[in-house]
PDB file of C-alpha atoms in Angstrom:
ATOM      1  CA  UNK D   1     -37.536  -4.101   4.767  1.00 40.00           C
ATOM      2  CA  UNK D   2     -35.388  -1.343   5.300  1.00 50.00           C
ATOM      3  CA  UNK D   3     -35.123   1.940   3.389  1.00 68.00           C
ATOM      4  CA  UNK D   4     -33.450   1.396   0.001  1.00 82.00           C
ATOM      5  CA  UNK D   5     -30.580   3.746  -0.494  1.00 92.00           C
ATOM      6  CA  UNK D   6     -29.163   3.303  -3.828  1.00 96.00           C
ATOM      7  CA  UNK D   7     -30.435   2.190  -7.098  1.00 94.00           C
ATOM      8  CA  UNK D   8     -29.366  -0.941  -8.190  1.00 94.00           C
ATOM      9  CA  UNK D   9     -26.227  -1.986  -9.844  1.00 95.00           C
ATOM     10  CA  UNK D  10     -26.496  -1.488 -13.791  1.00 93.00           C
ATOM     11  CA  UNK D  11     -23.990  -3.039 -16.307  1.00 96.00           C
ATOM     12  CA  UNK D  12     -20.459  -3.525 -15.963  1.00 95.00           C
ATOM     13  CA  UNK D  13     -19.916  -0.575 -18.453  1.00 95.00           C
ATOM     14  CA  UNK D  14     -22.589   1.396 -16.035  1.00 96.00           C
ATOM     15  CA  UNK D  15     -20.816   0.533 -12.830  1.00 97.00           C
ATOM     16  CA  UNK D  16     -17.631   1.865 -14.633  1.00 96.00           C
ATOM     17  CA  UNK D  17     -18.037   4.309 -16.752  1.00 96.00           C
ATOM     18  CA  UNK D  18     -21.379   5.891 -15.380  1.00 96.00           C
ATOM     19  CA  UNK D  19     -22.227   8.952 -12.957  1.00 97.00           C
ATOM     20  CA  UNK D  20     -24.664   6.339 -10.768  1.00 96.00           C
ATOM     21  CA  UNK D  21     -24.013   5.829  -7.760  1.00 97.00           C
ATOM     22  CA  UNK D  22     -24.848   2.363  -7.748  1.00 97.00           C
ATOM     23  CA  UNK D  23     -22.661   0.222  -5.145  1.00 97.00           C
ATOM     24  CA  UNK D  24     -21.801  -3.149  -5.776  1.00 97.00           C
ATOM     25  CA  UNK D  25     -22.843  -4.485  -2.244  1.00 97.00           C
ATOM     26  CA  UNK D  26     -22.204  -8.426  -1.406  1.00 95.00           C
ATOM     27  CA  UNK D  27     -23.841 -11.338  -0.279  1.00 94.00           C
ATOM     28  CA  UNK D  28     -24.017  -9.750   3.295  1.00 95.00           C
ATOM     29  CA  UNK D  29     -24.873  -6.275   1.758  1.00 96.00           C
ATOM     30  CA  UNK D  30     -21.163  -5.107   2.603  1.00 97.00           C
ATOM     31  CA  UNK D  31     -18.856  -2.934   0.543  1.00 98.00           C
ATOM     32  CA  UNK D  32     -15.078  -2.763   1.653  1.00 98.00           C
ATOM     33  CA  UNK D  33     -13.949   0.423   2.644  1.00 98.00           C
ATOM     34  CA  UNK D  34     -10.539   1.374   3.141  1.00 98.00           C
ATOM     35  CA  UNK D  35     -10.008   5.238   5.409  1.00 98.00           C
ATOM     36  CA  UNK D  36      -6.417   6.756   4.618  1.00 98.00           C
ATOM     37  CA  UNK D  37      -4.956   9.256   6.299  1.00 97.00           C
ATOM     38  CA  UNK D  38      -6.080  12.441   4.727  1.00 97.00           C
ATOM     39  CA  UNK D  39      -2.820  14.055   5.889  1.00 95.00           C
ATOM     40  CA  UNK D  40      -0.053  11.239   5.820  1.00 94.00           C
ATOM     41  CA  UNK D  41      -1.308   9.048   3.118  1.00 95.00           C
ATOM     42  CA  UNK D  42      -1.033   6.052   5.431  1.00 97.00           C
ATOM     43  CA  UNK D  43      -4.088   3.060   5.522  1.00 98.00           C
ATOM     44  CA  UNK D  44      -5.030   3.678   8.610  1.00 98.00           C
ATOM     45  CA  UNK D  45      -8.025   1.242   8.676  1.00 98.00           C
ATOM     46  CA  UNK D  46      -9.806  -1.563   6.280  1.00 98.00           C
ATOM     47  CA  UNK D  47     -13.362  -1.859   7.443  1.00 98.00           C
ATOM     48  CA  UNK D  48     -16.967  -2.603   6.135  1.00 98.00           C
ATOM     49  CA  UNK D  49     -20.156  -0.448   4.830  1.00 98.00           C
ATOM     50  CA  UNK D  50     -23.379  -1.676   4.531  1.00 98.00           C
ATOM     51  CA  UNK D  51     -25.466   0.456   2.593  1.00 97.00           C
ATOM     52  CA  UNK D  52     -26.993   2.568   5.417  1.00 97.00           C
ATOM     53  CA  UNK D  53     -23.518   3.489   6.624  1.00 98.00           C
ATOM     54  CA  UNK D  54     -22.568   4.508   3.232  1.00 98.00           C
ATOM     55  CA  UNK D  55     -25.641   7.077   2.695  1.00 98.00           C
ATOM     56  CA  UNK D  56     -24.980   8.614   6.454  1.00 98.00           C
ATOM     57  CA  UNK D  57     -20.876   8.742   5.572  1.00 98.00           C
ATOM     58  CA  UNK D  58     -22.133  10.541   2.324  1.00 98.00           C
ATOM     59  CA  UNK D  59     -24.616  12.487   4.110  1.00 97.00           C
ATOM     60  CA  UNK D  60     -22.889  13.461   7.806  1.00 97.00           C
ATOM     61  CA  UNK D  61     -18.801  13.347   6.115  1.00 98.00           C
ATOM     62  CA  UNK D  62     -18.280  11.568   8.845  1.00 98.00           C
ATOM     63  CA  UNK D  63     -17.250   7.881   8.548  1.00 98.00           C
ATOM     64  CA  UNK D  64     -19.812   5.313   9.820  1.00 98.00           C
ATOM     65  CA  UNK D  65     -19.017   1.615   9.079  1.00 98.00           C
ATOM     66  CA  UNK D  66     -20.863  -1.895   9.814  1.00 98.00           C
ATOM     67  CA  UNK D  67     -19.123  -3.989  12.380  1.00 95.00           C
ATOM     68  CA  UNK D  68     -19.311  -7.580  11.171  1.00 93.00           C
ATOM     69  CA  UNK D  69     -18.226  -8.793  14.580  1.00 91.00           C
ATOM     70  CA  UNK D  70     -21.493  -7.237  16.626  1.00 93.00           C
ATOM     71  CA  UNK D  71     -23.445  -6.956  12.895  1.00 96.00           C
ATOM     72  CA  UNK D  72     -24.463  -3.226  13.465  1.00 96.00           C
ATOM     73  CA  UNK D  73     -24.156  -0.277  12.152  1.00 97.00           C
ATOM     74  CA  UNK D  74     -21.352   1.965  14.401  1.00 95.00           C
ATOM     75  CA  UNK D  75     -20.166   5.500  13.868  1.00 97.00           C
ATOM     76  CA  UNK D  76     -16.815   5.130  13.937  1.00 96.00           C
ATOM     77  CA  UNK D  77     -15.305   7.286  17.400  1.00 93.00           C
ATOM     78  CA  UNK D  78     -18.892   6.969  19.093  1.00 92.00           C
ATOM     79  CA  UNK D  79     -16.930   5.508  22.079  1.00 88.00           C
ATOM     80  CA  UNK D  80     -13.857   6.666  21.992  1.00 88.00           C
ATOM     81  CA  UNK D  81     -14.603  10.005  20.366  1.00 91.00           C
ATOM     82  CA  UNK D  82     -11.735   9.063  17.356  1.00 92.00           C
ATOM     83  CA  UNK D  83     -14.311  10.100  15.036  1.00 96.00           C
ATOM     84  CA  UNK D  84     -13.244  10.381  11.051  1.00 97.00           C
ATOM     85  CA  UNK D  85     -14.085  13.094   9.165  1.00 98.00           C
ATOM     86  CA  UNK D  86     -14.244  12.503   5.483  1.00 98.00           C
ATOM     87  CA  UNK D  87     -12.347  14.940   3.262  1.00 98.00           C
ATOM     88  CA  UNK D  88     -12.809  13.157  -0.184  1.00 98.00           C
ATOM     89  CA  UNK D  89     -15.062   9.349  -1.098  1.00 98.00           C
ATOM     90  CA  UNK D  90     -13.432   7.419  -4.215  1.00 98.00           C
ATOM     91  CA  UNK D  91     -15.563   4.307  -5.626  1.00 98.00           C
ATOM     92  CA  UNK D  92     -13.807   1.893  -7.531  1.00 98.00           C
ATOM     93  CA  UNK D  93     -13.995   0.496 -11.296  1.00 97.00           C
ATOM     94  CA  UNK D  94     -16.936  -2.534 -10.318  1.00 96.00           C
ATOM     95  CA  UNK D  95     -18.353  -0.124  -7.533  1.00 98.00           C
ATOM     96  CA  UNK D  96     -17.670  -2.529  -4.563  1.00 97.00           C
ATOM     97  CA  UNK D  97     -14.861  -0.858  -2.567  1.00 98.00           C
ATOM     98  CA  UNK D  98     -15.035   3.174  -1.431  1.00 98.00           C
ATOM     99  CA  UNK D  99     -11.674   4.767  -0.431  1.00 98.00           C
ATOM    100  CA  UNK D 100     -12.103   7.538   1.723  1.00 98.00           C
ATOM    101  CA  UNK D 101      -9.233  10.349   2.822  1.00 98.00           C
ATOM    102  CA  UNK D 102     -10.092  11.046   6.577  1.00 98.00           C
ATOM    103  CA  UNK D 103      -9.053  13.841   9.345  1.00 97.00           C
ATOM    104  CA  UNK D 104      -8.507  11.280  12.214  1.00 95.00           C
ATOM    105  CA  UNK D 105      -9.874  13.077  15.194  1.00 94.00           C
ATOM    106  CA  UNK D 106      -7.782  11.978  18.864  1.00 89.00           C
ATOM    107  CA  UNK D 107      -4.903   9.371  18.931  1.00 87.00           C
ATOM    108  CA  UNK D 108      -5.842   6.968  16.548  1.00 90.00           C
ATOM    109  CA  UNK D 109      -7.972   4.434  14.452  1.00 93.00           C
ATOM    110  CA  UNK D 110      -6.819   1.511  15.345  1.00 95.00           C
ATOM    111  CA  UNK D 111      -9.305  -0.395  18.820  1.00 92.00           C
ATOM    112  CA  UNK D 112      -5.786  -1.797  19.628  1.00 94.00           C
ATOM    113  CA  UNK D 113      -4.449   1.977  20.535  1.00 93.00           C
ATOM    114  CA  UNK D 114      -2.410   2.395  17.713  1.00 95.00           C
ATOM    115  CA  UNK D 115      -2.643   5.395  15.220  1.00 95.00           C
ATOM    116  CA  UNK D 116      -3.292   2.486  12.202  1.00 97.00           C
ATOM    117  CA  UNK D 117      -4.257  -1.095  12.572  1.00 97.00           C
ATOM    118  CA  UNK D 118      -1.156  -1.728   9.793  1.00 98.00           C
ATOM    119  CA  UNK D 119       1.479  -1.413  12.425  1.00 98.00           C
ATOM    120  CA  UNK D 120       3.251  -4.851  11.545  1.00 98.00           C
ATOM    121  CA  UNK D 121       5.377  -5.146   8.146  1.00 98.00           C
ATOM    122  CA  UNK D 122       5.625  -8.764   7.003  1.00 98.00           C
ATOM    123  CA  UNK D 123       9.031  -9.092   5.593  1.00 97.00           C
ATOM    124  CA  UNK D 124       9.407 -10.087   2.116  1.00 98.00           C
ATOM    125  CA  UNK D 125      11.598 -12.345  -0.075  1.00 96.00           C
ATOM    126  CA  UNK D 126      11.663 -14.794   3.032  1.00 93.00           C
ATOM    127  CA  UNK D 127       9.328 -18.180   2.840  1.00 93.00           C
ATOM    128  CA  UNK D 128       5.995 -17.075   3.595  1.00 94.00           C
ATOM    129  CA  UNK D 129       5.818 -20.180   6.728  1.00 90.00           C
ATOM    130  CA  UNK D 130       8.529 -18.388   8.204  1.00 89.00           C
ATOM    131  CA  UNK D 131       7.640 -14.632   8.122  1.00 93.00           C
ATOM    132  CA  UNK D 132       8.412 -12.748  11.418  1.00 96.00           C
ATOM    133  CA  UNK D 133       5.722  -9.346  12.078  1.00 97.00           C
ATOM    134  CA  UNK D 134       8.024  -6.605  12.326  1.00 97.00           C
ATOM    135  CA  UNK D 135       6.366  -3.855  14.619  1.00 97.00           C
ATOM    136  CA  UNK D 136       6.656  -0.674  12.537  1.00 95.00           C
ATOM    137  CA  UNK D 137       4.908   3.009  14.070  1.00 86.00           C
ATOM    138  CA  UNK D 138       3.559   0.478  16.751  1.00 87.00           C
ATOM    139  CA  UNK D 139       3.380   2.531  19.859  1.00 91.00           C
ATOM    140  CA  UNK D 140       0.135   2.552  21.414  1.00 92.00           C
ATOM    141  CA  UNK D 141      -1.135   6.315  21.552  1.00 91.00           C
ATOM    142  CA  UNK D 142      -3.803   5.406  24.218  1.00 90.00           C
ATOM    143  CA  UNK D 143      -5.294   2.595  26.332  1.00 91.00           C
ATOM    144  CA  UNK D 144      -8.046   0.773  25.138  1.00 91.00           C
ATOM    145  CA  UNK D 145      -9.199  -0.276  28.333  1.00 89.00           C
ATOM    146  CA  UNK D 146      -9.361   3.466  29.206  1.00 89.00           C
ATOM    147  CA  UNK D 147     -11.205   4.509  26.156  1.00 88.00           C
ATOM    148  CA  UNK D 148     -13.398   1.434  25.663  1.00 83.00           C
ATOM    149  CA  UNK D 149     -15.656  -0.453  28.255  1.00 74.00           C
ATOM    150  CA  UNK D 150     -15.345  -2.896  25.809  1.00 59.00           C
ATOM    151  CA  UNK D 151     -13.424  -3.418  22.055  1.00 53.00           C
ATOM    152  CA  UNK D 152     -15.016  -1.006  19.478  1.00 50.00           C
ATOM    153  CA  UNK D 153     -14.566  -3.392  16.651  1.00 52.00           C
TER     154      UNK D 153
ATOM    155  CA  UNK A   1      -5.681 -30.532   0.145  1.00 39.00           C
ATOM    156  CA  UNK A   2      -3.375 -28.129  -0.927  1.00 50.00           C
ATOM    157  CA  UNK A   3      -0.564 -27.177   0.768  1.00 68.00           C
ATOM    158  CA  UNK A   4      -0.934 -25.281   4.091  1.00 82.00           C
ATOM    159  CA  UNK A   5       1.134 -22.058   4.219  1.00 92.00           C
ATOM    160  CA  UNK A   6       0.073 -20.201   7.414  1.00 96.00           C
ATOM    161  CA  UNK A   7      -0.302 -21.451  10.955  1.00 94.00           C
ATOM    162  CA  UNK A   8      -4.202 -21.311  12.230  1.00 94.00           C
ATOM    163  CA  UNK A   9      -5.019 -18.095  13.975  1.00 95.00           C
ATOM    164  CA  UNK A  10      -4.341 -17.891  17.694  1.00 93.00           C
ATOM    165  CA  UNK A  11      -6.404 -16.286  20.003  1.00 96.00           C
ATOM    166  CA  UNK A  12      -7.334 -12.191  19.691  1.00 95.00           C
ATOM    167  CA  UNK A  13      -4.300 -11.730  21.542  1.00 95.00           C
ATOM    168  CA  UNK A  14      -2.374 -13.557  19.984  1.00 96.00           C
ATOM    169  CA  UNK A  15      -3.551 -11.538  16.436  1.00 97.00           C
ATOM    170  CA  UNK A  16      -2.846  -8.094  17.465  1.00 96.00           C
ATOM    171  CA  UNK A  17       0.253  -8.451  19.688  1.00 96.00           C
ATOM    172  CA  UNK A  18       2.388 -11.350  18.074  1.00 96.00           C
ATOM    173  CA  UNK A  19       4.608 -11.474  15.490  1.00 97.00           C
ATOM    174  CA  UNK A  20       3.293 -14.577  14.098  1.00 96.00           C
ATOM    175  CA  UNK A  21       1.824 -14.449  10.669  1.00 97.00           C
ATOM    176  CA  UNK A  22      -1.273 -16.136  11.251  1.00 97.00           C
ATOM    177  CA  UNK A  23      -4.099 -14.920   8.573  1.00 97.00           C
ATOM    178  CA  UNK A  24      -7.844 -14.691   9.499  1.00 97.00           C
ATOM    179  CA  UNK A  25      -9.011 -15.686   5.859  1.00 97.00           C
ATOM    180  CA  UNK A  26     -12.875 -15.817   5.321  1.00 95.00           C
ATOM    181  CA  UNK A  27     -15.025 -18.185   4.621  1.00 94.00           C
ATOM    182  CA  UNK A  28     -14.271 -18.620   1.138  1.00 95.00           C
ATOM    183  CA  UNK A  29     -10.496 -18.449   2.186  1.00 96.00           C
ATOM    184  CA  UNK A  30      -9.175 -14.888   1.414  1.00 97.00           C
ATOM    185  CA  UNK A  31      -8.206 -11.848   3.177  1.00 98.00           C
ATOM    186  CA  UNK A  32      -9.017  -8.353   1.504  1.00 98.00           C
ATOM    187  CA  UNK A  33      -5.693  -6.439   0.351  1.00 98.00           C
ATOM    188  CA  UNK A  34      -4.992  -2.723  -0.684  1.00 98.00           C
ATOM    189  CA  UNK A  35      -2.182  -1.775  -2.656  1.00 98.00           C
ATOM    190  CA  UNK A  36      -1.313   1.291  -2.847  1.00 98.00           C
ATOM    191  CA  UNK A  37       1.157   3.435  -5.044  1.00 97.00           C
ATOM    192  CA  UNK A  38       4.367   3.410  -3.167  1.00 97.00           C
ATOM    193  CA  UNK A  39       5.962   6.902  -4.498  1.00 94.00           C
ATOM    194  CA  UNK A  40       2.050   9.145  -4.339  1.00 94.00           C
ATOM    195  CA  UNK A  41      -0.025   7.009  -1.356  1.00 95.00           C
ATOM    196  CA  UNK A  42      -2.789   6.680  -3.579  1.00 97.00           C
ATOM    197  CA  UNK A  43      -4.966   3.687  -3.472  1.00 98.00           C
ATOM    198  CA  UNK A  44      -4.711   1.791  -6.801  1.00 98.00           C
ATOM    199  CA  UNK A  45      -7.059  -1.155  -6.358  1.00 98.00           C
ATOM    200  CA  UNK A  46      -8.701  -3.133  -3.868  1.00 98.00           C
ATOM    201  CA  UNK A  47      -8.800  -6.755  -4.369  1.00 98.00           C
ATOM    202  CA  UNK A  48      -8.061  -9.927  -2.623  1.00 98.00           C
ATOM    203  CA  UNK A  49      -5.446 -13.131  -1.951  1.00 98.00           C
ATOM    204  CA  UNK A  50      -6.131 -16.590  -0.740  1.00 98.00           C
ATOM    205  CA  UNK A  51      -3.541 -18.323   1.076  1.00 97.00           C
ATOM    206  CA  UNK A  52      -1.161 -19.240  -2.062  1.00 97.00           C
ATOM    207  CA  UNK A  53      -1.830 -15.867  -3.275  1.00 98.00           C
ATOM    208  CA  UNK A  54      -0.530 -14.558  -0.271  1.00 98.00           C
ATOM    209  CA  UNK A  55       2.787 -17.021   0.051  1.00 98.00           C
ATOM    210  CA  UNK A  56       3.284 -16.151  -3.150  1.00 98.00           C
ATOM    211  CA  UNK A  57       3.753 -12.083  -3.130  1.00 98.00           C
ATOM    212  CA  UNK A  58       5.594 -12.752  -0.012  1.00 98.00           C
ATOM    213  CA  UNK A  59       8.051 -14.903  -1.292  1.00 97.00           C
ATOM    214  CA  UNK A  60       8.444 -13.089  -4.678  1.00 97.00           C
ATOM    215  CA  UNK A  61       8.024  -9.654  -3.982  1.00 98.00           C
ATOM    216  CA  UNK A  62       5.276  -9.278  -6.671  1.00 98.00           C
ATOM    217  CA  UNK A  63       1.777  -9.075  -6.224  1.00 98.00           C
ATOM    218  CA  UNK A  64      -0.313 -12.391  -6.379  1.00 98.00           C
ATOM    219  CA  UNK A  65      -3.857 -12.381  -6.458  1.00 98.00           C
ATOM    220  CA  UNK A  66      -6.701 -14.134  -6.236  1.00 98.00           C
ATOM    221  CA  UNK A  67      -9.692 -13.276  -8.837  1.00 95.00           C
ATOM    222  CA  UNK A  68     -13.301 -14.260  -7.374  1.00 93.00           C
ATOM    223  CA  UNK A  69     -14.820 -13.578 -10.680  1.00 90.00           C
ATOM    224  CA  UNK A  70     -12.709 -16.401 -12.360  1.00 93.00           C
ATOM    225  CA  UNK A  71     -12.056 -18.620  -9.299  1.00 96.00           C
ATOM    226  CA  UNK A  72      -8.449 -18.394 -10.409  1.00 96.00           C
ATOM    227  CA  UNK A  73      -4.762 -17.314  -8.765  1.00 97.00           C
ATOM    228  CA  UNK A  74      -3.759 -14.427 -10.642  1.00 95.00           C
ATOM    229  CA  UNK A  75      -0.298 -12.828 -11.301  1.00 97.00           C
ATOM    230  CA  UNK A  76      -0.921  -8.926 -11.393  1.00 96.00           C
ATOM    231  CA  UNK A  77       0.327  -7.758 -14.749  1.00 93.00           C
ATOM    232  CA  UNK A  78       0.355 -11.856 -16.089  1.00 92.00           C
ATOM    233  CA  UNK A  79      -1.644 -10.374 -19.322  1.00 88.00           C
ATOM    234  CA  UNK A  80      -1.067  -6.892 -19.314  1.00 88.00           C
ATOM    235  CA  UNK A  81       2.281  -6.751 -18.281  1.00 91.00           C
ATOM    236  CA  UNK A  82       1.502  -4.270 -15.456  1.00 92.00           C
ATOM    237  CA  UNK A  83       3.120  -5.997 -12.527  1.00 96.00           C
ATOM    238  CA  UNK A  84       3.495  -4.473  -8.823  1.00 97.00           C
ATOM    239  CA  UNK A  85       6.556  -4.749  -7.480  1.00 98.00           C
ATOM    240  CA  UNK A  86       6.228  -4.856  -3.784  1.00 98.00           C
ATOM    241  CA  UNK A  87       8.033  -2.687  -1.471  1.00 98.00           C
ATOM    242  CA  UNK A  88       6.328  -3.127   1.733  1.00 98.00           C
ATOM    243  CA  UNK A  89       3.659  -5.126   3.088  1.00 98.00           C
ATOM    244  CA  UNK A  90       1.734  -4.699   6.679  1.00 98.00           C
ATOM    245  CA  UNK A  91      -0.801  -6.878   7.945  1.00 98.00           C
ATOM    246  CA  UNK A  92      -3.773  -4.958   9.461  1.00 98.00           C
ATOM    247  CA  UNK A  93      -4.784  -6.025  13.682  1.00 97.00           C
ATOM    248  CA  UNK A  94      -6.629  -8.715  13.360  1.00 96.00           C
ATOM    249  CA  UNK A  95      -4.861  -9.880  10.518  1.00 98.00           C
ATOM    250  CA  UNK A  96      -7.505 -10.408   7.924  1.00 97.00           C
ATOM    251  CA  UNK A  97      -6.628  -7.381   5.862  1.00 98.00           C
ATOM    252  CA  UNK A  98      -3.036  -6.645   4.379  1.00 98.00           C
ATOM    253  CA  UNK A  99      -1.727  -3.451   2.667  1.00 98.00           C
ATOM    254  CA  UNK A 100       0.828  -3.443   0.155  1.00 98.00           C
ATOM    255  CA  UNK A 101       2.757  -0.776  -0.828  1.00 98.00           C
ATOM    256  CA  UNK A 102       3.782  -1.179  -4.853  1.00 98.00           C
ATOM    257  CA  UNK A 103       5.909  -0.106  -7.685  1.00 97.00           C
ATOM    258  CA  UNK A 104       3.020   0.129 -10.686  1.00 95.00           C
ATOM    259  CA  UNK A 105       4.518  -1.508 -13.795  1.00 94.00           C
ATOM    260  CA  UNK A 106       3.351   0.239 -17.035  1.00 89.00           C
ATOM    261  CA  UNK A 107       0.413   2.908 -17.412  1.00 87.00           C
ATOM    262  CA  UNK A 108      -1.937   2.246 -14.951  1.00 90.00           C
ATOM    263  CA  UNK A 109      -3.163  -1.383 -12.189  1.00 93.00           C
ATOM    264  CA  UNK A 110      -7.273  -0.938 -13.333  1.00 95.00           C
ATOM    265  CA  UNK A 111      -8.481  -2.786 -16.094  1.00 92.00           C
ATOM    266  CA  UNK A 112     -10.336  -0.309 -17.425  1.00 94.00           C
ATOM    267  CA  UNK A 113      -7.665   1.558 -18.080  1.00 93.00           C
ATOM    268  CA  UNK A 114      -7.007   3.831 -15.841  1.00 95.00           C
ATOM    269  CA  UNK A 115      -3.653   4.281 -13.338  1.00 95.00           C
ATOM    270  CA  UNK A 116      -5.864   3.861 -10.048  1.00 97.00           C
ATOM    271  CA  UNK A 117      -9.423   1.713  -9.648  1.00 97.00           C
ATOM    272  CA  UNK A 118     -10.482   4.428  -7.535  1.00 98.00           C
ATOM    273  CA  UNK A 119     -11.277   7.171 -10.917  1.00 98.00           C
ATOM    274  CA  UNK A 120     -14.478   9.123  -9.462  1.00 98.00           C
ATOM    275  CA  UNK A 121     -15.305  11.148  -6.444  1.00 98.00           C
ATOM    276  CA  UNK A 122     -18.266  10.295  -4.403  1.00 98.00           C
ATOM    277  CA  UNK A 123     -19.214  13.973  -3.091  1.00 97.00           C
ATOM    278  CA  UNK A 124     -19.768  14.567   0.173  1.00 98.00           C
ATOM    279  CA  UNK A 125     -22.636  16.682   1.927  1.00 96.00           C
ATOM    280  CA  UNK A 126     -25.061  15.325  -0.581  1.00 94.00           C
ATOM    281  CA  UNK A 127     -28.378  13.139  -0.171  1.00 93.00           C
ATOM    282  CA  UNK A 128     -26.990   9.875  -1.266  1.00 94.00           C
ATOM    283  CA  UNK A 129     -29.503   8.640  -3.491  1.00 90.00           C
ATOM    284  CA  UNK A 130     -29.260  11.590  -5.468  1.00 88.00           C
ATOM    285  CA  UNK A 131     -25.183  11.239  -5.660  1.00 93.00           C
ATOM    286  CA  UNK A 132     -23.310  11.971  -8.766  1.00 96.00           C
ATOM    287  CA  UNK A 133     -19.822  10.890  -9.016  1.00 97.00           C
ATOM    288  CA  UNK A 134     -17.172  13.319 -10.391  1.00 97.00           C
ATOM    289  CA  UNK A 135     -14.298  11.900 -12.808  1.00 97.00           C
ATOM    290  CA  UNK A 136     -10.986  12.301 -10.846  1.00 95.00           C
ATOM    291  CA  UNK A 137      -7.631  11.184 -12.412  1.00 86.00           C
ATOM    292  CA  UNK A 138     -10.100   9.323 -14.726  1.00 87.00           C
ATOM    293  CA  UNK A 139      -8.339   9.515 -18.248  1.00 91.00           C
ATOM    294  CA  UNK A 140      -7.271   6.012 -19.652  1.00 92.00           C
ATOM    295  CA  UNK A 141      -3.816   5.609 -20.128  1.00 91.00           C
ATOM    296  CA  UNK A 142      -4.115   2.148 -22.033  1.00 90.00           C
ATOM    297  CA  UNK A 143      -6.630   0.676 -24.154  1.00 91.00           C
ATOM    298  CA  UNK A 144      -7.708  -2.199 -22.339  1.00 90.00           C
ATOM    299  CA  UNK A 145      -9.096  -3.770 -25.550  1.00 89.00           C
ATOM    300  CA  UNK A 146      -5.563  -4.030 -26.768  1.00 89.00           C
ATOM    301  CA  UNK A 147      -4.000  -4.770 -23.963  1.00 88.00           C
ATOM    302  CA  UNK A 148      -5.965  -7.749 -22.421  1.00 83.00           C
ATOM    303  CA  UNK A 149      -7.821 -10.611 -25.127  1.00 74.00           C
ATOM    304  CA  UNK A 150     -10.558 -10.084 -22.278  1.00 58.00           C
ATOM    305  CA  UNK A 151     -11.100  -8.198 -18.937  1.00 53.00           C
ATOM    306  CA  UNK A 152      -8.168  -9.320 -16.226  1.00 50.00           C
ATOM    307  CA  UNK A 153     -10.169  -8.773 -13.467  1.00 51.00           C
TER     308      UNK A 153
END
C-alpha cells in the first residue's frame, strides 16, 4: 500500500466549511482538475489527480497529473518541457475538483499542439445532432510529432 | 433506450481534428464540464452532463446538468433560481470534457452559498498533509437554507 497523503474525507459540513485538506478522491482514487491560464483566464486543460500527484503539485508548484490512458502518474511537460507552474490551487465545495491558475511554460498545453485543448466552440441554439465544431484559437503552436516520440496524454 | 443524441466517437483522429460533435462519455455516461464566469474567467463549479444534459444546454442556451448524487437531470438554477445563461461552449481534444462560459443568474452557482465552488486556496510550497486551506472569495451571498428545501447538488 502506498503512502497515504491526506486524511480522510470528514462530513459534508467538514469538506465545506473546514480548513482540512481532505480530497474527495473517486472510485479510481482520481480528483478532476481543471489548469487555467494564470495570465489569460482561458481553460487551458481538464485533466486528472490521483492523490500522489496532488501532494507533489502542492509540494513542487508544479502541476503533475495521473494519465488515465497509460494509468501513471506524469509531470505534466516531462516530454515536451510545457511544464505548468502553479500560481494559486482552489478546492471546491465537496473537495473533489482542484482548480489551479498556471504559468504555461513553451507553446502550449494541449498534446494536439494547440495552446488549449478547448480550441472548438460548439455552437448553440442549433439541435444538438446537428452541431458543427467551430475551430476557435486553433492554430497548432508546435508539432507533436516533433515534441513527442509518442502522445503525452 | 432513450433517445440517442450524439454520433459514436470516431477514431483519435477523428476526435481532435473534426468538427463532428462526437462525445467520449464515461462509463456511467457523462463527460466532466467547467463553467466558468463569462465577464471575470473564474471557475464557478465543476460538475457534469450526460448525453440529454448535454443536448439540452446546447439547444437552450442554459446549463443542464446531470447530478450523480441524485441520479437525476438537473436544470441549474431549477430550485434556486440561479440559472447560467450560456455564452460559449468548447469541447476539450478528445472530447470528453466541455467548458462553458456563463452568465451567473442571482448571487452566487455553489450551493453552499457562495458565488464560485472553488471558495479556499490550497497553498502552495507546503507539505501536503499538513495543508491548510485559506478562505478566498468565501463569504455567502445567499442562505442556502432559504433558498433550496434541501441541498441542489
Amino acid at each position: 500500500m502506498s503512502k497515504t497523503f491526506f486524511p480522510p474525507p470528514g462530513s459534508a459540513a467538514e469538506a465545506e466549511e473546514g480548513r482540512t485538506l481532505a480530497p474527495k478522491f473517486d472510485v479510481d482514487g482520481l480528483v478532476t482538475c481543471v489548469a487555467t491560464d494564470a495570465a489569460s483566464g482561458d481553460v487551458l486543460m481538464v485533466a486528472h489527480m490521483n492523490a500522489e500527484a496532488l501532494a507533489r503539485t502542492i509540494e513542487t508548484g508544479e502541476a503533475w497529473y495521473f494519465s488515465r490512458s497509460r494509468q501513471k502518474l506524469w509531470r505534466k511537460g516531462e516530454t515536451s518541457g510545457h511544464v505548468q507552474r502553479v500560481t494559486e490551487m482552489r478546492i471546491d465545495c465537496d473537495q473533489d475538483a482542484v482548480w489551479i491558475k498556471v504559468e504555461q511554460a513553451g507553446a502550449g498545453a494541449c498534446h494536439t499542439g494547440r495552446r488549449s485543448c478547448f480550441y472548438r466552440a460548439v455552437p448553440l441554439g442549433t439541435r444538438a445532432d446537428a452541431a458543427v465544431l467551430e475551430f476557435r484559437d486553433g492554430e497548432k503552436r508546435f508539432d507533436p510529432k516533433a515534441v513527442y516520440g509518442k502522445p503525452e496524454k
